[in-house]
mmCIF file of C-alpha atoms in Angstrom:
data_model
loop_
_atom_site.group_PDB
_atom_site.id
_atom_site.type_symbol
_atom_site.label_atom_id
_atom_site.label_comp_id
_atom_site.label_asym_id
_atom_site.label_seq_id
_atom_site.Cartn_x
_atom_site.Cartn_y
_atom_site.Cartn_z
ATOM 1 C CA UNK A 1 0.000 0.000 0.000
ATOM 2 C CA UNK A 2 1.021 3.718 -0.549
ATOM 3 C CA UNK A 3 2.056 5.685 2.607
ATOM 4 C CA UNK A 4 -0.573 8.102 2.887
ATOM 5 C CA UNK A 5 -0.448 11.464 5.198
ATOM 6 C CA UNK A 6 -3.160 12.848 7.375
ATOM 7 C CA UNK A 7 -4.879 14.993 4.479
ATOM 8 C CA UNK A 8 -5.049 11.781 2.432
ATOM 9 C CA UNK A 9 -7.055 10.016 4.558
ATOM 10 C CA UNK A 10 -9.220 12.434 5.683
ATOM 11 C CA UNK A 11 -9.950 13.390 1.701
ATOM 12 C CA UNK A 12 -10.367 9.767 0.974
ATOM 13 C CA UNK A 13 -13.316 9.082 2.818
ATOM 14 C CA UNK A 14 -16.669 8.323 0.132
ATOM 15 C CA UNK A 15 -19.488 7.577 2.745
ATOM 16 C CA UNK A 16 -18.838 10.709 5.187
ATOM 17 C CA UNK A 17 -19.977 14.159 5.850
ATOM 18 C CA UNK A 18 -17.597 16.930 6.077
ATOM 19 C CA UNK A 19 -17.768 17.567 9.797
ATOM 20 C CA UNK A 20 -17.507 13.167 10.059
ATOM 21 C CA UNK A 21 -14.448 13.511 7.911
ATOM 22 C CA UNK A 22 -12.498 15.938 10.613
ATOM 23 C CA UNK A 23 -13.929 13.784 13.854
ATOM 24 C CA UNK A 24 -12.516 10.887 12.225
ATOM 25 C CA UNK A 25 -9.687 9.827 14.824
ATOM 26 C CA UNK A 26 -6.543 8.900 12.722
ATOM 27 C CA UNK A 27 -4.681 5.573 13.724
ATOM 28 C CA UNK A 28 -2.278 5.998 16.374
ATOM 29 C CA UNK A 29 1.587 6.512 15.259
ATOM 30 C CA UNK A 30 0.855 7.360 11.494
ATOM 31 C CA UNK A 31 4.958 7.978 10.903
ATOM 32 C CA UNK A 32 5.396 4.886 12.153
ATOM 33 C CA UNK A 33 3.233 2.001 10.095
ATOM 34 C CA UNK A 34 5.032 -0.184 8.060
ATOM 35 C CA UNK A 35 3.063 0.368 4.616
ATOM 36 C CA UNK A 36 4.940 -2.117 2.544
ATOM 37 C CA UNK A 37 3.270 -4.715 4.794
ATOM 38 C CA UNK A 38 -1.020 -3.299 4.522
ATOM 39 C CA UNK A 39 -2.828 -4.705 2.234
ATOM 40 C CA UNK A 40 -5.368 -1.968 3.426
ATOM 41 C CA UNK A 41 -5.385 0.418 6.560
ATOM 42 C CA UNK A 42 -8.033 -0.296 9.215
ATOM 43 C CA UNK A 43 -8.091 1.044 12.483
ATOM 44 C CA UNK A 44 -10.935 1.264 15.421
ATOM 45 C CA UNK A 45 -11.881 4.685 16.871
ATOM 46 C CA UNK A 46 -10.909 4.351 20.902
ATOM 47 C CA UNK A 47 -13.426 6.923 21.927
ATOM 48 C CA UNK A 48 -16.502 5.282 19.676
ATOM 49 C CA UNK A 49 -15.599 1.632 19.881
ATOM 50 C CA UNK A 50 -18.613 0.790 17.195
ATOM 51 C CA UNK A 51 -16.672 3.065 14.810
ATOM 52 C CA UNK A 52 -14.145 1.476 12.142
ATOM 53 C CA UNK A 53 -11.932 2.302 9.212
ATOM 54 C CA UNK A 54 -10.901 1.000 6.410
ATOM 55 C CA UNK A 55 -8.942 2.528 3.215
ATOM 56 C CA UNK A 56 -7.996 0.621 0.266
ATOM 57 C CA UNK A 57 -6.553 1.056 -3.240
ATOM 58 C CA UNK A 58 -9.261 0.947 -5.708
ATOM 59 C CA UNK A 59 -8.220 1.836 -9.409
ATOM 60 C CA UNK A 60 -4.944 3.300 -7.873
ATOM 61 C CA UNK A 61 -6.479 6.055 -5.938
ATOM 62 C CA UNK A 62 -7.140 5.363 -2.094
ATOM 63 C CA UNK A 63 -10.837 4.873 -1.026
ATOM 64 C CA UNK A 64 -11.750 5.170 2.728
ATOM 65 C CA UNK A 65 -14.798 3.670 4.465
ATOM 66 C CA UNK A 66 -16.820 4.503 7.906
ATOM 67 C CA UNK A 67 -17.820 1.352 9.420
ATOM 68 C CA UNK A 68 -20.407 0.268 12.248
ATOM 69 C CA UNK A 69 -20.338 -2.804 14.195
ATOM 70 C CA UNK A 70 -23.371 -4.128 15.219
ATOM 71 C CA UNK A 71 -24.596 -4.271 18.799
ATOM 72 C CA UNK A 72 -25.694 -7.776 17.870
ATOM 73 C CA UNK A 73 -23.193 -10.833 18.198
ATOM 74 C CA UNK A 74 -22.942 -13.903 16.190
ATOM 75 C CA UNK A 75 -24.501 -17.176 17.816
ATOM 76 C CA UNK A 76 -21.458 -19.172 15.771
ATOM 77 C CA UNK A 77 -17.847 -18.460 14.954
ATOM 78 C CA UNK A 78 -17.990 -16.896 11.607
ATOM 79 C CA UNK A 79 -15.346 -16.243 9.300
ATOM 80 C CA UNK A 80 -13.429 -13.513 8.335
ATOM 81 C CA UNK A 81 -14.841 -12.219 4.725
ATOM 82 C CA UNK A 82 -12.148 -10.623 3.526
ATOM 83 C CA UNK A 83 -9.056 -12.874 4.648
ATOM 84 C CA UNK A 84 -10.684 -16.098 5.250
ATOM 85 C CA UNK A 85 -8.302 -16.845 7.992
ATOM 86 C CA UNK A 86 -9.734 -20.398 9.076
ATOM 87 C CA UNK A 87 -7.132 -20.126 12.635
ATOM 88 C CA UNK A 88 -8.112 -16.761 13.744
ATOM 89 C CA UNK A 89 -6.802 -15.288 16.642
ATOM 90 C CA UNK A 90 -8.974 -12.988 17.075
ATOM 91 C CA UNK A 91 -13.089 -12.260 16.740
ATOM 92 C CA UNK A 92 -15.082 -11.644 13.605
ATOM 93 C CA UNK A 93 -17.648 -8.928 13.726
ATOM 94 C CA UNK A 94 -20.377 -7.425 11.416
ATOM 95 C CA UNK A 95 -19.938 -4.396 10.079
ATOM 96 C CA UNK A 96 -22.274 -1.898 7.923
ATOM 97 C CA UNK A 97 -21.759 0.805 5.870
ATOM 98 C CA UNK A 98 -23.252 3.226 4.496
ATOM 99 C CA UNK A 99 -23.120 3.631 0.620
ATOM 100 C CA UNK A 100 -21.961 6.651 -1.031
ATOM 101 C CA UNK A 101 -23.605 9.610 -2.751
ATOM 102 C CA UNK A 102 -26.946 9.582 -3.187
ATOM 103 C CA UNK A 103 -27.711 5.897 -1.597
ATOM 104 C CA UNK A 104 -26.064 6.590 0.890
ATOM 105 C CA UNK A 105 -27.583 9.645 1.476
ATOM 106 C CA UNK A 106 -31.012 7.842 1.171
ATOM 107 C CA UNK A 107 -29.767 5.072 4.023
ATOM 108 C CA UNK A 108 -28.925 2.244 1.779
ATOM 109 C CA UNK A 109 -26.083 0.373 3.672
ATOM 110 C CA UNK A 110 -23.996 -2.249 2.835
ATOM 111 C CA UNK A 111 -22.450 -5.033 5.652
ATOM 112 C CA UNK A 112 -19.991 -7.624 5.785
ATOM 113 C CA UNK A 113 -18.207 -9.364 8.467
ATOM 114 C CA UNK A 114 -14.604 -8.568 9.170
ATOM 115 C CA UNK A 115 -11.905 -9.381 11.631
ATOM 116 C CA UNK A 116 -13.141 -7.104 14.712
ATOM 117 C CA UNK A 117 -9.519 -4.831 14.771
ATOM 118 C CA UNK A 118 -8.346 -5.550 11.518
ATOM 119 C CA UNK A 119 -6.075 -7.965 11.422
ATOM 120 C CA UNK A 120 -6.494 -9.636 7.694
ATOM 121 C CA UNK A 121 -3.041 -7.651 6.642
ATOM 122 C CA UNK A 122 -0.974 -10.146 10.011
ATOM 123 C CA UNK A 123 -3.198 -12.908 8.885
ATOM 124 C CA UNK A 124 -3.050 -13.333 4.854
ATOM 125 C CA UNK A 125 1.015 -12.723 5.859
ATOM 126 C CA UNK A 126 1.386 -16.017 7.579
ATOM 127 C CA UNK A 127 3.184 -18.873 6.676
ATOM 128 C CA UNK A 128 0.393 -21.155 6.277
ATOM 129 C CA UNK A 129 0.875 -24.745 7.366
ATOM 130 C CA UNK A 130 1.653 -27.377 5.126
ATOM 131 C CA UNK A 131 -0.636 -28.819 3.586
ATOM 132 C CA UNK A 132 0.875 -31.584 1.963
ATOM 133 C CA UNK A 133 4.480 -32.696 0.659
ATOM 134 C CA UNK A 134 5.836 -30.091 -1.526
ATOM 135 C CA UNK A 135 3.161 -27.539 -1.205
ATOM 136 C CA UNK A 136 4.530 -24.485 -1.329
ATOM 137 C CA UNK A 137 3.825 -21.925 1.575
ATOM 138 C CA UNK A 138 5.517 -18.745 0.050
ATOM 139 C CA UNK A 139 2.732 -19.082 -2.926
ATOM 140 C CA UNK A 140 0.201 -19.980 -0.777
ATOM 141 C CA UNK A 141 1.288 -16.698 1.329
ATOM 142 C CA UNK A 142 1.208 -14.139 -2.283
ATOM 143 C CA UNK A 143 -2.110 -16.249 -3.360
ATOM 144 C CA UNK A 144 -4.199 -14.973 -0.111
ATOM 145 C CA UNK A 145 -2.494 -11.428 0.036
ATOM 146 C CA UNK A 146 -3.525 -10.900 -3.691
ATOM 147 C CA UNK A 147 -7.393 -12.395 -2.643
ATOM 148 C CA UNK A 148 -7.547 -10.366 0.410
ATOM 149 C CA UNK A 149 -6.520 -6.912 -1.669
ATOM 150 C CA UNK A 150 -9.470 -8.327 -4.566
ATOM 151 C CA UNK A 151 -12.256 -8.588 -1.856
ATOM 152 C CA UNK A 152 -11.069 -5.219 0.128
ATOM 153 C CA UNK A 153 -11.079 -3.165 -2.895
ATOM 154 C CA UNK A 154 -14.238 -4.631 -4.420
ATOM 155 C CA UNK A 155 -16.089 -3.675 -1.170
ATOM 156 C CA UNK A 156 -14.636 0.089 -1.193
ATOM 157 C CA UNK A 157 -15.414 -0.055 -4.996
ATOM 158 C CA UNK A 158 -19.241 -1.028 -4.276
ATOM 159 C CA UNK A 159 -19.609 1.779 -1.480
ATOM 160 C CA UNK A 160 -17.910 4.391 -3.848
ATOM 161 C CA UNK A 161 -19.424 3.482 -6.824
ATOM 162 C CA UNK A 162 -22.902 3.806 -5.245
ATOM 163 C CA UNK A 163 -25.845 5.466 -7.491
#
């Protein structure tokens, strides 16, 4: 991913007001994230913990997303939609979003469920196990980093691309 400053995330928000643009709270340490290794940037808001964010390269331009969680938990352990990580460390949560433009604008919304803090960049990274003699792990590896930046960026592209 492309480092991107302060005033590019802010500007690359497509389902936000103005004044939700400039409350967005920015991931911590901004200087300081490794881009080389982000498929896409996600980050939770500390103050609003049903707040999320998520910016991805669609069509080489960066497209960011506001994100809900839903009060509502899952009855079963669901999987991660974007990574697909079937040993997840961590919890899978829904999230909704509201389209862009004028769908958005008339409350259409759009959900999916997501690793609850992001973590499908550390988990598409892993060396998966091995699967069987002479399967090979580095491929495997590229294979899910390329899916996961397919399914991110066709989600931002369906909540830009809104009519």
């Amino acid at each position: 991913m492309q480092p991107l400053s302060e005033r590019d995330i802010r500007g690359a928000f497509v389902n936000t007001s103005q004044s939700e643009r400039k409350a967005i709270a920015l991931p911590a340490e901004l200087d300081q994230i490794d881009w080389a290794a982000l498929t896409y940037l996600g980050w939770r808001d500390p103050k609003s913990p049903t707040l999320g964010f998520m910016i991805a390269e669609v069509d080489g331009e960066p497209v960011g997303v506001l994100l809900r969680q839903t009060e509502a938990r899952t009855r079963t352990r669901p999987q991660c939609a974007w990574c697909e990580d079937v040993h997840l460390p961590n919890e899978v949560v829904f999230f909704s979003a509201r389209r862009g433009g004028k769908a958005g604008r008339a409350g259409n919304t759009v959900g999916t469920l997501v690793c609850e803090s992001f973590e499908c960049n550390r988990n598409v990274r892993a060396l998966p196990t091995l699967a069987y003699v002479g399967f090979d792990r580095d491929a495997e590896r590229e294979r899910r980093i390329g899916v996961l930046a397919e399914r991110v960026s066709s989600f931002a592209r369906r909540i830009r691309d809104s009519e």
